[in-house]
Amino acid sequence: MLQAIIKKGKVMAEEVPSPILSAGEVLIAVSYSCISAGTELKSVGNSGENLLMRAIKQPENLKKVIDLAKSQGIARAFSKVQQKVKYGTPTGYSNSGIVIAVGEGVQNIQVGDKVAAAGAGIANHAEYAVVPENLVMKVPEGLDLKLASTVTLGGIALQGVRRADLRLGEYCVVIGAGILGLLTVQFLKNSGVRTVVSDINDDRLQIAKELGADVVLNPAKENLVKRVTDYTGGYGTDAVIFTAATASSEPLSEAFQATKKKGRVILVGVSGMEIKRADIYKKELDFKISTSYGPGRYDREYEDKGHDYPYAYVRWTENRNMTEYLKMVHEGKVNLEPLINKTYPIEQAEEAYASLQSPEKPIIVLLSYDNDVNAKPSSKVVVNNSYTKKGKLNVALVGAGSFATAMHLPNMEKMKDKYSLYAVVNRTGHKGKTVATHFDAKYTTSEIEDVLQDPEVDVVFITTQHKDHASLTLRSLQAGKHVFVEKPLATTPEDLNKIVDFYNDDSIQNKPLLLTGFNRRFSKYAQEIKKHTTTRENPLFVSYRINAGFRPATDALHEHGGRVVGEVCHFIDLITFLTESKIKSVSVEKLSPKNEQIRSDDNVSILLKYEDGSVGSLQYFAVGNKGYQKENLEVHYDAKTIIMDDFTKLTGYGVKVKELASKTPEKGQYEELLHMFDAIQNNKFAIDFDDMVQTTRATFLIQDN
């Protein structure tokens, strides 16, 4: 499909795989999408700047890069930044079209429905979009999809009006006569509010007047505060809705000055935030922020999981706001005709964006899509027609997330005689294409069946969300592909048992190999410890302390088995590797927190008893200080002690160990791939299958305790 991509100061339409539908989502064949002149033009401008200027303007992103460099090294951090700069980012957050498929659990949307959709990074400028149900609104019968594509902008403007909480006959000043301001004017007039519009563009002011504004003024030509004060009988306006976008704090100061005592100023747009106390203190003003389209925005429970807020308690959710906007447009209460300047086909995306910077400064520009709703969206895009196999094994990566692209793929590039990245599978097409192009793969696809049916694929690397690991692993094994799956192997006993059944099925010949990403056992630190413990006379006493770091109770990391199933498996595997024994029993104690934000299941003390008499004591906690080291391993045996500090240092007491030291933690990810390759060449598991199963089952016991 074609999708608009912001890249190096320009916007261009690129061919990418269409997105894949999941539970709770709706697949839309897009008819129109609306370009947000302010937000998107800013993104286009930023993409054309050098990295230094971006860092100065966006220090929060610079901090993310610095943190990544600290944890994974400068080279990997720089590579990630370069990918974004070189290959660009998708854009768009408002579109309309026809539903061609619905995911499991979708209740209120059906195939064939005409809908509008919202969401940055979701309702993109693309021929197809996959959108969670609560961000999809049905279009009233008879409403042109062209008009419906403005739904997101309508929701933003309407939420600003609701935050102002105005009554019939009250006064409101709208600062900024862009699309949000001109929609706001119409909402206010429908509510019986006397409206003043301020803007430095006289043409926009004329449109505002035609749409119902009672008073329009150009603050460059007359005093806003005086005009508003005079118009309101000397009192000042009941509210100001600020829809402009400016780095200056002066317009906001004028907004405060024009407001009556105990009035309200609502920030919908963007403003400098150097607020003068004198402007607001004596009047006891309320300064409010309007968040996007309304209640539910940025709430994963609402947007991603589809949990609606009760109608009686939250009357105007973001979905209900945008649905109401569509009704108002359909009923003729909101007039968009003078606001929509031109429609361009998606193939002319660059020209469409360029028009926004023309002297005419159009208010709304749309993109159109010539979609056949009966055609199957294309899932596969070839990015390298001249692909040649460099290593002995062709790899298909499933899930092009940050860990895989910053860790596994760079490691593979260092062993080109062994691995060749052949295909990339990802739910979102642009990310998959970016990774495939950057690492010189042959093709990218959003459908895993494309690689499972490809005889050229030797190994499938699964690095998706935890909940999908087991099902994707089983499908890949059944297709005859060797599998590397990041931990955990499975998130439920039922899913794990299906994989066990596959390997226990004697009717299946030449079963492929499986490796779960328990990389720590392959690190040079673990290997050095094991070299010494192998000759021990008595059982091991292992103490492993993990300062995991706090994650909020609502964090997605706590889902699908949580941190015990998803992370603690790492540490159990390492202890098992050192003991070379089977787990005999597991006992658990969990923290009893008084704060609801602290979870008990990521603050656990675990005691593992092994059949050979060894004991593993594992403390995994999220209440520690982030400045303290993350991992500390102590191995005691035969009057000897070996201590490993965060995979950066190894020290022996009573035993002479090899002096190892690293500037950043070296946890065995590179060595893991070497062992995987050797295992496939020798048709032998790199980690004993029973060990992988045992470790995973132990995490289920701990989680359920």
Short mmCIF file of C-alpha atoms in Angstrom, two decimals, residues 179-480:
data_model
loop_
_atom_site.label_atom_id
_atom_site.label_comp_id
_atom_site.label_asym_id
_atom_site.label_seq_id
_atom_site.Cartn_x
_atom_site.Cartn_y
_atom_site.Cartn_z
CA ILE A 179 -8.80 24.99 11.53
CA LEU A 180 -9.24 24.43 15.28
CA GLY A 181 -10.25 28.01 15.88
CA LEU A 182 -12.75 28.08 13.01
CA LEU A 183 -14.35 24.84 14.20
CA THR A 184 -14.44 26.21 17.74
CA VAL A 185 -16.32 29.31 16.54
CA GLN A 186 -19.05 27.12 15.08
CA PHE A 187 -19.40 25.01 18.22
CA LEU A 188 -19.69 28.14 20.34
CA LYS A 189 -22.33 29.70 18.10
CA ASN A 190 -24.33 26.46 18.22
CA SER A 191 -24.21 26.78 22.02
CA GLY A 192 -25.45 30.38 22.06
CA VAL A 193 -22.10 31.85 23.15
CA ARG A 194 -21.10 35.36 22.06
CA THR A 195 -17.80 34.89 20.24
CA VAL A 196 -14.76 37.05 19.54
CA VAL A 197 -12.04 35.75 17.20
CA SER A 198 -8.48 37.08 17.17
CA ASP A 199 -5.91 36.36 14.46
CA ILE A 200 -3.22 38.24 12.53
CA ASN A 201 -4.52 36.90 9.19
CA ASP A 202 -7.35 39.11 7.87
CA ASP A 203 -8.49 36.48 5.37
CA ARG A 204 -8.98 33.98 8.19
CA LEU A 205 -10.89 36.61 10.18
CA GLN A 206 -13.24 37.12 7.25
CA ILE A 207 -13.97 33.38 7.20
CA ALA A 208 -14.56 33.45 10.96
CA LYS A 209 -17.06 36.26 10.49
CA GLU A 210 -18.86 34.31 7.78
CA LEU A 211 -19.04 31.28 10.09
CA GLY A 212 -20.76 33.26 12.83
CA ALA A 213 -18.18 35.12 14.91
CA ASP A 214 -19.76 38.21 16.50
CA VAL A 215 -16.52 40.18 16.59
CA VAL A 216 -13.24 39.66 14.76
CA LEU A 217 -10.03 41.55 15.40
CA ASN A 218 -6.41 41.62 14.33
CA PRO A 219 -4.20 42.12 17.43
CA ALA A 220 -1.49 43.58 15.21
CA LYS A 221 -3.88 46.42 14.36
CA GLU A 222 -5.92 46.94 17.53
CA ASN A 223 -5.66 46.21 21.24
CA LEU A 224 -7.24 42.85 22.00
CA VAL A 225 -7.70 43.46 25.72
CA LYS A 226 -9.40 46.84 25.23
CA ARG A 227 -11.67 45.59 22.46
CA VAL A 228 -12.80 42.57 24.49
CA THR A 229 -13.27 44.63 27.63
CA ASP A 230 -15.42 47.14 25.76
CA TYR A 231 -17.45 44.40 24.06
CA THR A 232 -18.23 42.68 27.37
CA GLY A 233 -19.36 45.84 29.13
CA GLY A 234 -16.11 46.30 30.99
CA TYR A 235 -16.08 42.85 32.63
CA GLY A 236 -13.88 40.81 30.34
CA THR A 237 -14.67 37.53 28.64
CA ASP A 238 -15.96 34.49 30.53
CA ALA A 239 -13.42 32.28 28.79
CA VAL A 240 -10.63 32.25 26.25
CA ILE A 241 -10.00 29.22 24.07
CA PHE A 242 -6.42 29.43 22.80
CA THR A 243 -6.11 27.50 19.53
CA ALA A 244 -3.09 29.30 18.05
CA ALA A 245 0.41 27.83 17.81
CA THR A 246 3.22 30.14 18.88
CA ALA A 247 6.47 30.01 20.82
CA SER A 248 5.73 33.45 22.27
CA SER A 249 4.13 33.83 25.71
CA GLU A 250 2.68 37.26 24.91
CA PRO A 251 -0.60 36.09 23.29
CA LEU A 252 -1.29 33.92 26.34
CA SER A 253 -0.63 36.91 28.58
CA GLU A 254 -3.17 38.90 26.58
CA ALA A 255 -5.64 36.05 26.97
CA PHE A 256 -5.34 36.27 30.76
CA GLN A 257 -5.71 40.04 30.69
CA ALA A 258 -8.87 39.84 28.56
CA THR A 259 -10.56 37.38 30.93
CA LYS A 260 -12.98 38.41 33.68
CA LYS A 261 -12.42 37.66 37.34
CA LYS A 262 -12.74 33.92 38.05
CA GLY A 263 -12.76 33.31 34.30
CA ARG A 264 -11.15 30.47 32.38
CA VAL A 265 -8.38 30.17 29.81
CA ILE A 266 -8.22 26.91 27.88
CA LEU A 267 -5.05 25.94 26.04
CA VAL A 268 -5.89 23.81 23.01
CA GLY A 269 -3.00 24.87 20.80
CA VAL A 270 0.63 25.61 21.61
CA SER A 271 2.01 28.59 23.51
CA GLY A 272 5.09 29.80 25.27
CA MET A 273 4.61 29.10 28.97
CA GLU A 274 6.28 32.05 30.70
CA ILE A 275 3.21 32.90 32.75
CA LYS A 276 3.11 36.19 34.62
CA ARG A 277 1.67 35.84 38.10
CA ALA A 278 0.19 39.32 37.91
CA ASP A 279 -1.95 38.28 34.94
CA ILE A 280 -3.82 35.60 36.85
CA TYR A 281 -3.43 36.05 40.62
CA LYS A 282 -5.80 38.90 41.42
CA LYS A 283 -8.46 37.59 39.07
CA GLU A 284 -8.14 34.05 40.47
CA LEU A 285 -8.25 32.66 36.93
CA ASP A 286 -8.49 29.01 35.98
CA PHE A 287 -5.90 27.93 33.42
CA LYS A 288 -6.81 24.57 31.89
CA ILE A 289 -5.20 22.26 29.38
CA SER A 290 -7.42 20.50 26.88
CA THR A 291 -6.07 17.03 26.14
CA SER A 292 -6.56 16.04 22.56
CA TYR A 293 -9.97 14.56 21.72
CA GLY A 294 -11.24 14.03 25.27
CA PRO A 295 -11.48 11.48 28.10
CA GLY A 296 -9.89 8.18 27.13
CA ARG A 297 -6.98 9.74 25.27
CA TYR A 298 -3.65 8.14 26.21
CA ASP A 299 -5.44 5.58 28.39
CA ARG A 300 -4.44 2.09 27.21
CA GLU A 301 -7.43 0.51 28.92
CA TYR A 302 -9.75 2.67 26.85
CA GLU A 303 -7.92 2.98 23.55
CA ASP A 304 -6.02 -0.28 23.18
CA LYS A 305 -8.20 -2.66 25.17
CA GLY A 306 -11.58 -1.19 24.26
CA HIS A 307 -12.87 -0.65 27.80
CA ASP A 308 -15.39 2.17 27.52
CA TYR A 309 -16.11 4.61 30.34
CA PRO A 310 -19.64 4.42 31.80
CA TYR A 311 -21.96 6.78 29.93
CA ALA A 312 -23.54 8.05 33.14
CA TYR A 313 -20.19 9.06 34.64
CA VAL A 314 -18.18 10.13 31.58
CA ARG A 315 -20.70 11.61 29.19
CA TRP A 316 -18.23 12.82 26.59
CA THR A 317 -15.43 10.36 25.92
CA GLU A 318 -13.18 10.96 22.94
CA ASN A 319 -15.27 8.57 20.86
CA ARG A 320 -18.52 10.25 21.85
CA ASN A 321 -16.99 13.69 21.20
CA MET A 322 -15.98 12.74 17.68
CA THR A 323 -19.26 10.96 17.01
CA GLU A 324 -21.10 14.14 18.01
CA TYR A 325 -18.87 16.17 15.71
CA LEU A 326 -19.82 13.97 12.77
CA LYS A 327 -23.50 14.41 13.63
CA MET A 328 -23.11 18.19 13.70
CA VAL A 329 -21.40 18.19 10.30
CA HIS A 330 -24.13 15.95 8.92
CA GLU A 331 -26.88 18.21 10.30
CA GLY A 332 -25.28 21.28 8.76
CA LYS A 333 -24.40 22.83 12.12
CA VAL A 334 -20.71 22.79 11.21
CA ASN A 335 -19.78 24.09 7.77
CA LEU A 336 -16.55 22.68 6.33
CA GLU A 337 -16.96 23.78 2.73
CA PRO A 338 -15.12 27.12 3.09
CA LEU A 339 -12.33 25.39 5.03
CA ILE A 340 -11.39 22.56 2.66
CA ASN A 341 -9.18 24.06 -0.01
CA LYS A 342 -8.05 21.13 -2.13
CA THR A 343 -7.84 17.35 -2.31
CA TYR A 344 -4.74 15.58 -3.64
CA PRO A 345 -4.32 11.87 -4.43
CA ILE A 346 -1.91 10.09 -2.07
CA GLU A 347 0.58 9.84 -4.95
CA GLN A 348 0.89 13.64 -4.75
CA ALA A 349 1.49 13.79 -0.99
CA GLU A 350 4.61 15.91 -1.42
CA GLU A 351 2.69 18.49 -3.46
CA ALA A 352 -0.14 18.48 -0.91
CA TYR A 353 2.19 19.34 1.95
CA ALA A 354 4.02 21.93 -0.11
CA SER A 355 0.70 23.70 -0.73
CA LEU A 356 0.31 24.30 3.01
CA GLN A 357 3.37 26.53 2.89
CA SER A 358 2.17 28.55 -0.09
CA PRO A 359 1.25 32.25 0.33
CA GLU A 360 -2.45 31.29 0.22
CA LYS A 361 -2.00 29.19 3.39
CA PRO A 362 -4.89 26.77 2.87
CA ILE A 363 -6.80 25.76 5.99
CA ILE A 364 -7.58 22.11 5.22
CA VAL A 365 -5.93 19.92 2.60
CA LEU A 366 -7.06 16.34 2.11
CA LEU A 367 -5.47 13.25 0.61
CA SER A 368 -7.62 10.81 -1.36
CA TYR A 369 -7.20 7.08 -1.96
CA ASP A 370 -8.47 5.00 -4.85
CA ASN A 371 -9.12 1.80 -2.91
CA ASP A 372 -10.94 -1.31 -4.05
CA VAL A 373 -12.68 -2.57 -0.91
CA ASN A 374 -12.96 -6.04 -2.44
CA ALA A 375 -9.24 -6.36 -3.13
CA LYS A 376 -6.95 -8.03 -0.61
CA PRO A 377 -4.39 -5.59 0.82
CA SER A 378 -0.83 -6.41 -0.21
CA SER A 379 1.24 -7.72 2.68
CA LYS A 380 4.63 -8.05 1.00
CA VAL A 381 7.11 -5.54 -0.42
CA VAL A 382 10.44 -6.52 -1.98
CA VAL A 383 13.15 -4.05 -0.95
CA ASN A 384 16.20 -5.76 -2.46
CA ASN A 385 15.79 -7.48 -5.84
CA SER A 386 19.50 -8.27 -5.95
CA TYR A 387 19.57 -10.04 -2.57
CA THR A 388 22.30 -12.64 -2.28
CA LYS A 389 22.66 -15.05 0.58
CA LYS A 390 25.79 -14.17 2.54
CA GLY A 391 25.62 -16.56 5.47
CA LYS A 392 24.68 -20.20 5.68
CA LEU A 393 21.31 -19.50 7.31
CA ASN A 394 18.54 -17.25 5.98
CA VAL A 395 16.75 -15.53 8.86
CA ALA A 396 13.20 -14.19 8.97
CA LEU A 397 12.76 -11.68 11.78
CA VAL A 398 9.23 -11.55 13.21
CA GLY A 399 8.73 -8.37 15.22
CA ALA A 400 11.00 -5.45 14.34
CA GLY A 401 11.09 -3.93 17.81
CA SER A 402 13.82 -1.83 19.35
CA PHE A 403 15.60 -4.72 21.10
CA ALA A 404 15.84 -6.86 17.98
CA THR A 405 17.01 -3.98 15.80
CA ALA A 406 19.48 -2.62 18.35
CA MET A 407 20.84 -5.97 19.55
CA HIS A 408 20.19 -9.07 17.47
CA LEU A 409 20.49 -7.63 13.97
CA PRO A 410 23.74 -5.73 14.62
CA ASN A 411 25.13 -8.92 16.18
CA MET A 412 24.11 -10.87 13.08
CA GLU A 413 25.93 -8.38 10.89
CA LYS A 414 29.12 -9.26 12.76
CA MET A 415 28.74 -12.91 11.73
CA LYS A 416 27.74 -12.59 8.07
CA ASP A 417 29.34 -15.93 7.28
CA LYS A 418 26.67 -17.55 9.45
CA TYR A 419 23.46 -15.51 9.18
CA SER A 420 21.75 -13.48 6.46
CA LEU A 421 18.69 -11.41 7.26
CA TYR A 422 16.33 -12.54 4.52
CA ALA A 423 12.90 -11.20 5.53
CA VAL A 424 11.30 -8.93 8.11
CA VAL A 425 7.77 -9.47 9.41
CA ASN A 426 6.11 -6.62 11.29
CA ARG A 427 2.53 -5.57 12.02
CA THR A 428 3.20 -2.02 10.82
CA GLY A 429 4.55 -1.83 7.31
CA HIS A 430 6.81 1.21 7.48
CA LYS A 431 8.79 -0.09 10.46
CA GLY A 432 9.24 -3.44 8.77
CA LYS A 433 10.41 -1.82 5.56
CA THR A 434 12.80 0.46 7.44
CA VAL A 435 14.48 -2.47 9.17
CA ALA A 436 14.53 -4.63 6.04
CA THR A 437 16.12 -1.84 4.00
CA HIS A 438 18.63 -0.84 6.66
CA PHE A 439 19.84 -4.41 7.20
CA ASP A 440 19.71 -5.36 3.52
CA ALA A 441 16.99 -8.02 3.67
CA LYS A 442 15.22 -9.26 0.54
CA TYR A 443 11.67 -8.37 1.52
CA THR A 444 9.36 -7.24 4.27
CA THR A 445 5.84 -8.41 4.99
CA SER A 446 3.11 -7.95 7.56
CA GLU A 447 1.91 -11.55 7.22
CA ILE A 448 3.95 -14.33 8.85
CA GLU A 449 2.59 -16.94 6.43
CA ASP A 450 4.71 -15.32 3.71
CA VAL A 451 7.88 -16.46 5.48
CA LEU A 452 6.53 -19.75 6.80
CA GLN A 453 5.71 -20.80 3.24
CA ASP A 454 9.01 -19.52 1.86
CA PRO A 455 11.42 -22.46 1.38
CA GLU A 456 14.38 -20.06 1.48
CA VAL A 457 13.78 -19.27 5.17
CA ASP A 458 15.91 -21.43 7.49
CA VAL A 459 15.38 -19.79 10.88
CA VAL A 460 12.56 -17.68 12.30
CA PHE A 461 13.54 -15.15 14.96
CA ILE A 462 10.49 -14.23 17.09
CA THR A 463 10.79 -10.95 18.98
CA THR A 464 7.15 -9.87 19.23
CA GLN A 465 4.97 -9.15 22.25
CA HIS A 466 5.25 -11.86 24.89
CA LYS A 467 1.67 -13.06 24.43
CA ASP A 468 2.37 -14.08 20.83
CA HIS A 469 5.61 -15.99 21.42
CA ALA A 470 4.15 -19.46 21.90
CA SER A 471 1.66 -19.38 19.03
CA LEU A 472 4.21 -18.00 16.56
CA THR A 473 6.80 -20.50 17.76
CA LEU A 474 4.44 -23.42 17.24
CA ARG A 475 3.38 -22.23 13.77
CA SER A 476 7.02 -21.82 12.75
CA LEU A 477 8.02 -25.24 14.07
CA GLN A 478 5.07 -26.84 12.30
CA ALA A 479 6.24 -25.17 9.09
CA GLY A 480 9.61 -26.88 9.52
#
